[in-house]
Coordinates of C-alpha atoms in Angstrom, one line a residue:
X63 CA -143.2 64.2 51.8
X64 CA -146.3 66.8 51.8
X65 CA -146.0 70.1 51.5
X66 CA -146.9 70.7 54.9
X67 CA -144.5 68.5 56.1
X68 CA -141.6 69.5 53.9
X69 CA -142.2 73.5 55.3
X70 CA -142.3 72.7 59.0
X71 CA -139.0 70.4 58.4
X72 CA -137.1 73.3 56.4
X73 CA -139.1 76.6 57.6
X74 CA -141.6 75.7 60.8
X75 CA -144.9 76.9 59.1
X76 CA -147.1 74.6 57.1
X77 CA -147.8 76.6 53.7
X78 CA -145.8 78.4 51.0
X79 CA -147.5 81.5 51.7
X80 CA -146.8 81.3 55.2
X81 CA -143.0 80.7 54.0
X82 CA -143.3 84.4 52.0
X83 CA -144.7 85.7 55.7
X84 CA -141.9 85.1 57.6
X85 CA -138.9 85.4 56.0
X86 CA -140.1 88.1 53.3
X87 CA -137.8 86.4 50.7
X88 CA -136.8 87.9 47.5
X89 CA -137.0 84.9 46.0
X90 CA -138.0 81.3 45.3
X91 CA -136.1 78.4 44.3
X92 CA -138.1 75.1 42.5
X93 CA -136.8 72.2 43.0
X94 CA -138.1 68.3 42.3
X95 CA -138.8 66.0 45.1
X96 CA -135.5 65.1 46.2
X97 CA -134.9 68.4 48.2
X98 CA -138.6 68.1 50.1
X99 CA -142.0 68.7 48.6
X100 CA -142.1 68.9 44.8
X101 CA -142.6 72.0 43.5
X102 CA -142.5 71.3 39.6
X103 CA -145.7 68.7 39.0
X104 CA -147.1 69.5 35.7
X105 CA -147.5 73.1 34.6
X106 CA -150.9 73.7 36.0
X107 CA -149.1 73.2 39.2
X108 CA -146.3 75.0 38.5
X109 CA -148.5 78.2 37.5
X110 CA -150.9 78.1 40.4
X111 CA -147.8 78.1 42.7
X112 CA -146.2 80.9 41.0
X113 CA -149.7 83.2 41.1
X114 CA -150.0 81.9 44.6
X115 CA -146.5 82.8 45.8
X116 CA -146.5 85.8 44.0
X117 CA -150.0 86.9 45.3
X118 CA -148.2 86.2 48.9
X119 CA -145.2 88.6 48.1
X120 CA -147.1 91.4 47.1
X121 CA -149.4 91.2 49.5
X122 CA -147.3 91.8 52.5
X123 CA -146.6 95.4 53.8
X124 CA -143.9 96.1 51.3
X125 CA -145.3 94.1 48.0
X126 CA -142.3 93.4 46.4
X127 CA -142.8 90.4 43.7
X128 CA -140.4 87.5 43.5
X129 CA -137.9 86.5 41.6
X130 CA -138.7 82.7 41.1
X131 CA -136.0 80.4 39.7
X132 CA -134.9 77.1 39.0
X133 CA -132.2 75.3 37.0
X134 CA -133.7 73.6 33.0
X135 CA -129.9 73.9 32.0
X136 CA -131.2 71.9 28.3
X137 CA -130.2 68.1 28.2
X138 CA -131.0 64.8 30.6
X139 CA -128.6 65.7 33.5
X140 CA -129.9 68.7 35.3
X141 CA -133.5 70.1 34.8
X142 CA -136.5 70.3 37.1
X143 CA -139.3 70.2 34.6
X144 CA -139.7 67.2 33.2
X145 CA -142.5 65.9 30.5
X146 CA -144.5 68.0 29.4
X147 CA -142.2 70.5 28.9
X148 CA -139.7 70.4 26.2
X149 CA -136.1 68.6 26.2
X150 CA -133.9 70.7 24.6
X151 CA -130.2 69.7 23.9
X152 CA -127.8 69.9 26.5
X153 CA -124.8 71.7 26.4
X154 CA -122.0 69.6 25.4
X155 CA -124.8 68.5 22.3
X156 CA -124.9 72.3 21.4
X157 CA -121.0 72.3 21.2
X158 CA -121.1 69.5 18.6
X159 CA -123.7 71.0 16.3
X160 CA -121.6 74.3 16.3
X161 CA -124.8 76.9 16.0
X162 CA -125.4 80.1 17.6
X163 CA -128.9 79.9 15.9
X164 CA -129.2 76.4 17.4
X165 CA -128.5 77.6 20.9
X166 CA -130.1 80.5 20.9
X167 CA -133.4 79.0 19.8
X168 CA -132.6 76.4 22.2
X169 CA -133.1 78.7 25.3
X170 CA -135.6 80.7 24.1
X171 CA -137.7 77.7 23.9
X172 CA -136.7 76.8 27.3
X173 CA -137.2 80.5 28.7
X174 CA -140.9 80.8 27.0
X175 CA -142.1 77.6 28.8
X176 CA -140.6 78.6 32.5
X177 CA -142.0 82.1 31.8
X178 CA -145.1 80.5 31.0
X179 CA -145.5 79.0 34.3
X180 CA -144.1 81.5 36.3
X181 CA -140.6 81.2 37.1
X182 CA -138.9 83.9 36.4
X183 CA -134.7 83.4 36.3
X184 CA -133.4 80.4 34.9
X185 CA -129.8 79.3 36.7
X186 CA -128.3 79.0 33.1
X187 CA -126.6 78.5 30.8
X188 CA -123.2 77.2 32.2
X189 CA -119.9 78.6 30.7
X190 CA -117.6 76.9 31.9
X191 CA -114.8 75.2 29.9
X192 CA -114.4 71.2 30.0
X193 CA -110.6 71.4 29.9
X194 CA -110.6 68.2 32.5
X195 CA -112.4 65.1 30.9
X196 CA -112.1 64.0 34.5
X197 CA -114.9 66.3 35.9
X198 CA -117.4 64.6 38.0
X199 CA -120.1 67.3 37.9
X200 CA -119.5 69.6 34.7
X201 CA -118.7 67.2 31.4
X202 CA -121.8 67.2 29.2
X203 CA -123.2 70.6 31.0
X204 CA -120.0 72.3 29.5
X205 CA -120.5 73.6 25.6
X206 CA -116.7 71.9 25.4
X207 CA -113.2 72.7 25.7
X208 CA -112.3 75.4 23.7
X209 CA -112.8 78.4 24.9
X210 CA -114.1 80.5 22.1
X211 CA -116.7 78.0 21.1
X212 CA -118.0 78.1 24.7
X213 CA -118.4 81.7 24.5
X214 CA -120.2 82.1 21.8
X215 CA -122.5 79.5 22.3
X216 CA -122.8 81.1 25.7
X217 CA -123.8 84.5 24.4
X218 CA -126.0 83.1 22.2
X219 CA -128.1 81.0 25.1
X220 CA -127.9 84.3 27.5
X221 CA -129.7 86.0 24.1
X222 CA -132.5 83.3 23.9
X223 CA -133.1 83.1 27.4
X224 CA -133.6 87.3 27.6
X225 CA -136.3 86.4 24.2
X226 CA -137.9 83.6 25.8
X227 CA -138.8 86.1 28.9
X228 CA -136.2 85.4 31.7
X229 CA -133.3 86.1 33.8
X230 CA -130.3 83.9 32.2
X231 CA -127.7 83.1 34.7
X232 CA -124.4 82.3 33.6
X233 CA -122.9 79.6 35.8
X234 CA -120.4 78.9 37.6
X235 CA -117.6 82.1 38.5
X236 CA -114.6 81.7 38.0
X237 CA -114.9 78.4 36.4
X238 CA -115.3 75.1 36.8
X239 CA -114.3 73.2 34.1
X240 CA -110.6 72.3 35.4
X241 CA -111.8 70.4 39.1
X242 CA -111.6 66.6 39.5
X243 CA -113.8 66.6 42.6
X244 CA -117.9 67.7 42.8
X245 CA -118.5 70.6 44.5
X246 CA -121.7 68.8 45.6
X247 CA -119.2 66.9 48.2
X248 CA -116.4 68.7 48.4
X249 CA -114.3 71.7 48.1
X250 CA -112.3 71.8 44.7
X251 CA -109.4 73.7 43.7
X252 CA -108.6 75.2 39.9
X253 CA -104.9 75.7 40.1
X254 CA -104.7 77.5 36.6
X255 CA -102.8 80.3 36.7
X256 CA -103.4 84.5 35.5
X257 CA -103.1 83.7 32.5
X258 CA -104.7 80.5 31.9
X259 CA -107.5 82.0 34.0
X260 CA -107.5 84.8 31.2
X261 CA -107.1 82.7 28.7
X262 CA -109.3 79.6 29.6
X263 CA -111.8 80.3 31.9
X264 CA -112.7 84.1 31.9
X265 CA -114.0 84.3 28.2
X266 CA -117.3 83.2 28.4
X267 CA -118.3 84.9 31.3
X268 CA -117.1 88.3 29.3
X269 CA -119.2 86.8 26.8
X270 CA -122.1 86.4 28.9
X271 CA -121.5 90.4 30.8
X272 CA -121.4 91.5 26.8
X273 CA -124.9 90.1 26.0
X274 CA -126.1 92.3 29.6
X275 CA -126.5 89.1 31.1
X276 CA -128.9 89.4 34.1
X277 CA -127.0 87.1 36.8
X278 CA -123.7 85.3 37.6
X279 CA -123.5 82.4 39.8
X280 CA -120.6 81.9 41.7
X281 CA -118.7 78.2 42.0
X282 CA -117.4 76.7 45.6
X283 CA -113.9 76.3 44.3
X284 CA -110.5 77.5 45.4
X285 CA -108.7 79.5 43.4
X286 CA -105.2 80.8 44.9
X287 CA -104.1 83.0 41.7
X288 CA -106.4 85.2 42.8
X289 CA -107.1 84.8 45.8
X290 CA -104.0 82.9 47.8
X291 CA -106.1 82.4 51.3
X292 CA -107.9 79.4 49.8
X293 CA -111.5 80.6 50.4
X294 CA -114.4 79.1 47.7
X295 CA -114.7 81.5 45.5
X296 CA -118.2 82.0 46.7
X297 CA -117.3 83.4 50.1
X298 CA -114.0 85.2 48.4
X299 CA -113.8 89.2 48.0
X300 CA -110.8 89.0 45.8
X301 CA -113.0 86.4 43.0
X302 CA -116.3 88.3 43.5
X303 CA -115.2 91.8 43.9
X304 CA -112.8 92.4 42.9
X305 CA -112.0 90.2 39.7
X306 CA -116.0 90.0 38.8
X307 CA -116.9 93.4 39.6
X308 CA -114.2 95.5 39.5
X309 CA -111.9 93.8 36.6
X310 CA -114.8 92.5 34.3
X311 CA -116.8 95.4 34.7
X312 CA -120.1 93.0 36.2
X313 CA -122.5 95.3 37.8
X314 CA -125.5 92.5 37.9
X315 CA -126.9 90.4 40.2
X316 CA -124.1 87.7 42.0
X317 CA -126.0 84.4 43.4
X318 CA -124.6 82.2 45.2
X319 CA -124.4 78.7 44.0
X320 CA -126.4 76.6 46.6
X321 CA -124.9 76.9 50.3
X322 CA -125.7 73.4 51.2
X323 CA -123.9 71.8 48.8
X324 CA -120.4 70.3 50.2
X325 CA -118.1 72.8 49.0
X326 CA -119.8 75.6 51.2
X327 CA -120.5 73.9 54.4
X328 CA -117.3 71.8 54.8
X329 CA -115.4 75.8 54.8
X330 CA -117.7 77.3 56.5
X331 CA -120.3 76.6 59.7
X332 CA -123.9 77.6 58.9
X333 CA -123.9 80.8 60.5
X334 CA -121.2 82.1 58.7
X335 CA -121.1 80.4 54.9
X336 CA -124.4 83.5 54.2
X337 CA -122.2 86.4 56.1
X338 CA -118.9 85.5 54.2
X339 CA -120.7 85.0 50.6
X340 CA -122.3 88.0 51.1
X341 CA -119.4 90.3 52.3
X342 CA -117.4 89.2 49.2
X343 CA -120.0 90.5 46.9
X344 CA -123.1 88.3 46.6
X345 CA -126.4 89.9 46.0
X346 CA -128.7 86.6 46.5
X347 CA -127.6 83.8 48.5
X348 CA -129.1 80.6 48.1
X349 CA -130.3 77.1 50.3
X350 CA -128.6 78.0 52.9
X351 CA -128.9 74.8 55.0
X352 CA -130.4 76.5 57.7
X353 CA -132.9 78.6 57.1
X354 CA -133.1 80.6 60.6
X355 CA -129.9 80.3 61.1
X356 CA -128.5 82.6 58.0
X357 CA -131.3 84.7 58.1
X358 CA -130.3 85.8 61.3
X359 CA -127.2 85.7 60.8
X360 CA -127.0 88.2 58.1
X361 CA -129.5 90.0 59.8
X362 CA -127.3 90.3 63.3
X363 CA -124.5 91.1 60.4
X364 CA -125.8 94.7 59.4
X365 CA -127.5 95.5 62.7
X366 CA -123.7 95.1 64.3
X367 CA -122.2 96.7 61.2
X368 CA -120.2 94.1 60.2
X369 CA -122.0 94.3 56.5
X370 CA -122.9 98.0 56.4
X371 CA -126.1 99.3 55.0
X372 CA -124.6 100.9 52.1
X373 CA -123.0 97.2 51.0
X374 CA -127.2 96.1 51.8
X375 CA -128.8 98.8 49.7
X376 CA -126.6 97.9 46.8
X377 CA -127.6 94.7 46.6
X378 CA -131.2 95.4 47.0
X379 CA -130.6 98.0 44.1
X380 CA -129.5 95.3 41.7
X381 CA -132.2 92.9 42.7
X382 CA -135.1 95.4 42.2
X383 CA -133.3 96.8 39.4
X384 CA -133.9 93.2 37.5
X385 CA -137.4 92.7 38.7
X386 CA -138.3 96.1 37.1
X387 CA -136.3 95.1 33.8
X388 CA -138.3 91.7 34.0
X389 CA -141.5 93.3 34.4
X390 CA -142.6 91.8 38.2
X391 CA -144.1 95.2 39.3
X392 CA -146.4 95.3 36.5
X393 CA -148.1 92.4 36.9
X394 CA -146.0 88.8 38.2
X395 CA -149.3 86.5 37.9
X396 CA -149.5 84.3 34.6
X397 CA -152.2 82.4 33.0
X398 CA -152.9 79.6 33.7
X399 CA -154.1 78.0 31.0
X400 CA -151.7 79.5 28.7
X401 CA -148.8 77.2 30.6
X402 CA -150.7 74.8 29.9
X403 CA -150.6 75.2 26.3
X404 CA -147.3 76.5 25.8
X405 CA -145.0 74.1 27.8
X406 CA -144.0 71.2 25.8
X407 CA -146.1 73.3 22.2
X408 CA -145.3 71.2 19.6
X409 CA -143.6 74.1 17.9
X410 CA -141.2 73.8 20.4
X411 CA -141.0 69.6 20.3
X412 CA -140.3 70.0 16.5
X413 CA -137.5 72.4 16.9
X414 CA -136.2 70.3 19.7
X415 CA -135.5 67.5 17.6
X416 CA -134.7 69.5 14.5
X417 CA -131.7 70.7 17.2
X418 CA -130.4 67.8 18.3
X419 CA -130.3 66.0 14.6
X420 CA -127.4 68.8 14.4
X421 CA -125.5 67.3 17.4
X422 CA -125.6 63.3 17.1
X423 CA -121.2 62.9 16.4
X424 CA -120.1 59.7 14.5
X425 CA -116.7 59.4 15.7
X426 CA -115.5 56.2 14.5
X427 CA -117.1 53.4 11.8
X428 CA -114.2 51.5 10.7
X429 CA -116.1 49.0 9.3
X430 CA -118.3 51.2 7.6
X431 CA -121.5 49.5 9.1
X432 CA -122.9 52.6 9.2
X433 CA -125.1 53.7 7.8
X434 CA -127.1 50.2 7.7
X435 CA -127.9 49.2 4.5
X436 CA -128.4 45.8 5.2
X437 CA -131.8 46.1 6.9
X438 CA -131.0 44.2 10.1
X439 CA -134.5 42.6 11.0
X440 CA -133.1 41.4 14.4
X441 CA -132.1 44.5 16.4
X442 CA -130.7 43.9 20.8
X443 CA -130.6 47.3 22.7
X444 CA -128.8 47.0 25.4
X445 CA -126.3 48.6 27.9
X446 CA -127.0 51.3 30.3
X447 CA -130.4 52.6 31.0
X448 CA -133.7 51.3 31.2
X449 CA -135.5 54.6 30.1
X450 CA -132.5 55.2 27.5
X451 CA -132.5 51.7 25.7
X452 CA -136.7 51.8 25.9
X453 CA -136.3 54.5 24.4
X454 CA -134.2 53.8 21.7
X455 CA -135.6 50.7 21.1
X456 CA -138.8 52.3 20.3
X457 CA -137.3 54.4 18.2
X458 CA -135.3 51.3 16.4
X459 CA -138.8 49.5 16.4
X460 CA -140.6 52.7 14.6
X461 CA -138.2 51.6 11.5
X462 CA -139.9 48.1 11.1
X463 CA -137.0 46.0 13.2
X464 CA -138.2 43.7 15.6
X465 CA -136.2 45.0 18.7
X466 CA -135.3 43.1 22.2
X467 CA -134.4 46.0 25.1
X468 CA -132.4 44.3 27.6
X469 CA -130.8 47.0 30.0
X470 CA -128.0 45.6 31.8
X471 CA -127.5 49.1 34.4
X472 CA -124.4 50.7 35.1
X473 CA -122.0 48.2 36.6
X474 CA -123.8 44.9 34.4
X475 CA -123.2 41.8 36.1
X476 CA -121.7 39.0 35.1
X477 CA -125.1 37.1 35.0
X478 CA -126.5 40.4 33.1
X479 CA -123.6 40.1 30.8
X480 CA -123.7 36.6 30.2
X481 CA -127.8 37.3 29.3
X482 CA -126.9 40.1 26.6
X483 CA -124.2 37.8 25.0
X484 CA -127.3 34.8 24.4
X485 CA -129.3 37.7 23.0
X486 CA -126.7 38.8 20.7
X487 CA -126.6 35.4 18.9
X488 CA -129.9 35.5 17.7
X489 CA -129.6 39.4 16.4
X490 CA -128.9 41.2 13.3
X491 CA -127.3 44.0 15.1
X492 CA -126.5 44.5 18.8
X493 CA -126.6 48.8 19.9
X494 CA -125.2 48.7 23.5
X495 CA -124.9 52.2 25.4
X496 CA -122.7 52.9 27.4
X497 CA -122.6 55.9 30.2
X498 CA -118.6 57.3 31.4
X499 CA -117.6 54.0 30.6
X500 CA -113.8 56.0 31.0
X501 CA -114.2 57.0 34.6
X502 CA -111.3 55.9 36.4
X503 CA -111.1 56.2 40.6
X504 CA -108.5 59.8 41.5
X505 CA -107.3 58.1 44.3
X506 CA -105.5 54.2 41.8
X507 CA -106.2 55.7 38.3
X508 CA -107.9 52.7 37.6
X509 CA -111.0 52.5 36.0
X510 CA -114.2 52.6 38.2
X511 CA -116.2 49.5 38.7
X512 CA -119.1 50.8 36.7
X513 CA -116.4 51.8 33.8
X514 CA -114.9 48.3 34.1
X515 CA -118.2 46.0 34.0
X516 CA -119.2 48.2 30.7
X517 CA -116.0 47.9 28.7
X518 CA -116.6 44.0 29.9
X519 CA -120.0 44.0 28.6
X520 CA -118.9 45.6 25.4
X521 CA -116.0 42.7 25.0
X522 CA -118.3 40.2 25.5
X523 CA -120.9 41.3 22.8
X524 CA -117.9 42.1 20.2
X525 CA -116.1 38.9 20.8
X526 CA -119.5 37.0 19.6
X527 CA -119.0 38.3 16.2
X528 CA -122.0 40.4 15.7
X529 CA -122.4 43.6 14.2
X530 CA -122.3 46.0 17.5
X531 CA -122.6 49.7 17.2
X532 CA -121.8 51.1 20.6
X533 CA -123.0 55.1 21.8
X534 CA -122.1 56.7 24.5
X535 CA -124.5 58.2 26.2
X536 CA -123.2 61.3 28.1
X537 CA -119.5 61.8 28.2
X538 CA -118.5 61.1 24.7
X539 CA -115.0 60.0 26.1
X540 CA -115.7 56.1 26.5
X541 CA -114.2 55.4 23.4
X542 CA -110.7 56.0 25.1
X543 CA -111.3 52.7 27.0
X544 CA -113.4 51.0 24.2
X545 CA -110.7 51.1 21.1
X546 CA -111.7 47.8 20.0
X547 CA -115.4 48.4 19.1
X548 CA -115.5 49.9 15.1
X549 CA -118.5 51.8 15.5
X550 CA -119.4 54.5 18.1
X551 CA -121.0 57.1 18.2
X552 CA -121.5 60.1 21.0
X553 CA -124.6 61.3 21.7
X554 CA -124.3 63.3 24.7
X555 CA -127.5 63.1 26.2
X556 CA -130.2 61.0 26.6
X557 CA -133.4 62.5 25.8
X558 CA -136.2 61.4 23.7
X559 CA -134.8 63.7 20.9
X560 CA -131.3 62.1 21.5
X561 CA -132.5 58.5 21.0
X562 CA -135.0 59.6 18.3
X563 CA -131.6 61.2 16.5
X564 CA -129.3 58.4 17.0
X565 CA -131.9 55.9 15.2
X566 CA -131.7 58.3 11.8
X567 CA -128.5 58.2 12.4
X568 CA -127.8 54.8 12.1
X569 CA -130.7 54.1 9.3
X570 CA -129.1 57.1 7.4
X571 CA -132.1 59.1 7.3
X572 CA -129.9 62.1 8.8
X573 CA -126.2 62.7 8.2
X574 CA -124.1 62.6 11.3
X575 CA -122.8 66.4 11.4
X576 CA -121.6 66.8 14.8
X577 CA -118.0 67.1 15.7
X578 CA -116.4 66.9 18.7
X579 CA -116.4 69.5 21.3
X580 CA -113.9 68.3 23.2
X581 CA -110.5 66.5 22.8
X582 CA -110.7 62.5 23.7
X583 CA -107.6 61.5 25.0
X584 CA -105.6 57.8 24.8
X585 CA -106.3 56.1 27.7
X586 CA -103.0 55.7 28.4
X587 CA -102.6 59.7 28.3
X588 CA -100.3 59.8 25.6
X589 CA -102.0 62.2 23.3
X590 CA -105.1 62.5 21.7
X591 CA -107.1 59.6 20.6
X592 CA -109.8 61.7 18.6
X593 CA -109.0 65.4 18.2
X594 CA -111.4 68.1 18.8
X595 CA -113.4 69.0 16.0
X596 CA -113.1 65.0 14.4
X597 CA -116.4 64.1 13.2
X598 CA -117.6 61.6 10.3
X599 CA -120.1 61.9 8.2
X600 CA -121.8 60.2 5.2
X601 CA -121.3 62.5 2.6
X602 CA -117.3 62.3 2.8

């Protein structure tokens, strides 16, 4: 879709500036491709977009720069910048190398190369805390379970972002590390109580308010112990107002996580979702689904006096308050060229994988195959992935192994399964990936048809007899359904770095010094399988 195209769809102009004309936003979202035009090319792009949208603000009757944002939470789940620009660990990787340093540096790196091309707040980092290993849309983005570890690693991201030259934006209020259904879909409900609230969930956003953090995004999820009508936390007075603002002390900016996403528009029709949010407490409100629609809604809102100017002006307060602090009325255009040399710097490549060689987690080697000593000159790479096992095989390959990448997706067939089994008998070694190979469906409790076709592929290459190491490549909780294979190892993540960190790993060049951030449970939920903090190593 062209941009033209993609702003008549959404807005009914044809060009970004003509988008800044008629609706006078204050700000700008970037998003890839699969929202409508893509906004996040190559930094070049990125920059000249920035100066151009900025130029547009600023030159209206009230110039009043933007705050541009976007979400490059670290990690291969969610980002918008791809290559160039650097890959830093995800979240869940941060919680297993157990550094503040680490984290901080980790943002900074990310905030310097958005600053560089113009975008201004960065929706991250997310604190919440993975108490459910069941969640479909936090898991890896979550620094882990415990509670304490997630705040500090929190504060210390909300610290490098403010270094690297943007707004953090700690994510999502009041939590949503306890849901079992995406808020992408659907509308979930937390049902911890005060006190696990207190005790659970609240932490790292105190964390976050004590480092000054900039912005708090809200989460569409009910949460009756504080507010017993039911109403998505986005939309809810009690959660925004009063427990953020009034109990925590927040006096920053409250955005909205997006309005189109499920969780908002199956409450709430289209001309309402924006008034609600905004009633509650929200300063920003975001993708509403309709354009026109909330903008005149809100707009008919304070002109009848349902919001009153007052509850307006304080939000514009805040919002101009952390443009001044960010320096947009001094001058919001960047250079150019300068983005072009500072995202993806390899200063910032180096530290990347410096990072993530602090995260890589051995959790189980029973055989003690690793690390390989036995030079295995016949390496498979296979399981889920094509860019993952590429990648790793390339990184196996840079050893001196003669490597065969067969990628067998994320539900392999039988046929695909059957193919990896007749490579495996003419290899040294066999690394097979696997990706929430522990899902099970919420409505039998069985496992998922992608979860059961990988534990099938992973029988099938251990019953051969081969040496097979197997990784899991996000959620490091597929060993639960897995307890037959001796070696595996959680990377969480995917990146280069990860894959790159996983082959020293397993050639010993680095030790394996990340623990577990989370608890991985027996599949059978009788206690833990692997506590939180296990983590092997090679020195003992």
């Amino acid at each position: 879709e062209t941009a033209a195209a993609g702003n008549q769809r959404l807005y009914g102009v044809n060009t970004p500036a003509e988008v800044i004309d008629k609706y006078q936003p204050g700000g700008i979202i970037y998003f890839t491709a699969a929202r409508g035009p893509d906004n996040v090319r190559n930094p070049r792009q990125i920059a000249t977009l920035s100066n151009g949208l900025q130029a547009a603000a600023t030159g209206l009757r009230q110039p009043i720069p933007l705050l541009i944002s976007t979400d490059q939470e670290g990690g291969a789940l969610v980002f918008r910048l791809g290559a160039p620009a650097t890959a830093m660990p995800g979240n869940m990787a941060l919680g297993a190398g157990r550094s503040a340093a680490d984290a901080h540096r980790s943002a900074e790196v990310i905030g310097t190369e958005l600053a560089a091309v113009g975008i201004n707040q960065n929706y991250a980092p997310v604190a919440d805390v993975n108490v459910n290993p069941a969640n479909p849309v936090i898991g890896i983005r979550s620094v882990g379970e415990d509670p304490g570890l997630v705040s500090d690693l929190v504060a210390a991201q909300v610290g490098g972002y403010h270094d690297g030259g943007v707004a953090a934006v700690a994510k999502h209020f009041p939590g949503h590390g306890d849901t079992a259904v995406d808020s992408h879909f659907g509308l979930p409900e937390v049902t911890h109580t005060r006190e696990q609230l207190e005790a659970i969930d609240l932490p790292p956003f105190q964390a976050a308010i004590d480092e000054s953090v900039d912005t708090i995004m809200t989460a569409h999820v009910v949460l009756r112990s504080v507010d017993p009508s039911g109403a998505p936390a986005t939309m809810s007075e009690p959660i925004l107002t009063g427990l953020l603002r009034e109990e925590l002390d927040y006096d920053g900016l409250i955005v909205t996580d997006a309005l189109d996403m499920g969780g908002a528009t199956s409450t709430f029709p289209p001309d309402v979702a924006p008034v609600e949010a905004f009633k509650a407490g929200a300063d920003q409100l975001v993708l509403a689904p309709q354009m026109d629609v909330a903008f005149h809604a809100v707009l008919g809102a304070v002109r009848s006096g349902e919001i009153s100017t007052r509850r307006l002006d304080e939000s514009v307060y805040r919002i101009l308050r952390l443009k001044l602090k960010r320096g947009l009325f001094d001058d919001p255009q960047v250079d150019v060229e300068l983005a072009e040399k500072t995202v993806g710097a390899p200063t910032h490549l180096e530290d990347a994988q410096v990072i993530t060689d602090h995260t890589t987690t051995l959790v189980k080697n029973d055989a003690g195959r690793l690390p390989l000593t036995d030079d295995p000159r016949n390496v498979l790479v296979t399981g889920w992935g094509v860019t993952t096992t590429r990648t790793l095989g390339e990184a196996i390959s840079r050893r001196g192994q003669t490597v065969t990448v067969l990628e067998t997706g994320t539900t392999p067939s039988q046929a695909r399964i059957d193919a990896a089994v007749a490579e495996a008998a003419d290899s040294d070694l066999v690394v097979v990936s696997t990706t929430n190979a522990a899902n099970v469906d919420v409505d039998t409790g069985l496992p998922t048809a992608s979860a059961a076709a990988q534990r099938a592929l992973v029988t099938a290459l251990l019953a051969t007899g081969k040496p097979v190491v197997v990784s899991g490549m996000r959620n490091p909780y597929d060993i639960s359904r897995l307890t037959e294979a001796a070696t595996y190892l959680a990377t969480y993540g995917f990146t280069a770095a990860s894959m790159e960190s996983l082959a020293r790993v397993l050639f010993g060049e680095v030790d394996p010094v990340g623990k577990l951030p989370v608890t991985i449970p027996r599949a059978d939920g009788t206690g833990a399988l692997y506590p939180f903090g296990h983590g092997l190593s090679y020195g003992g």
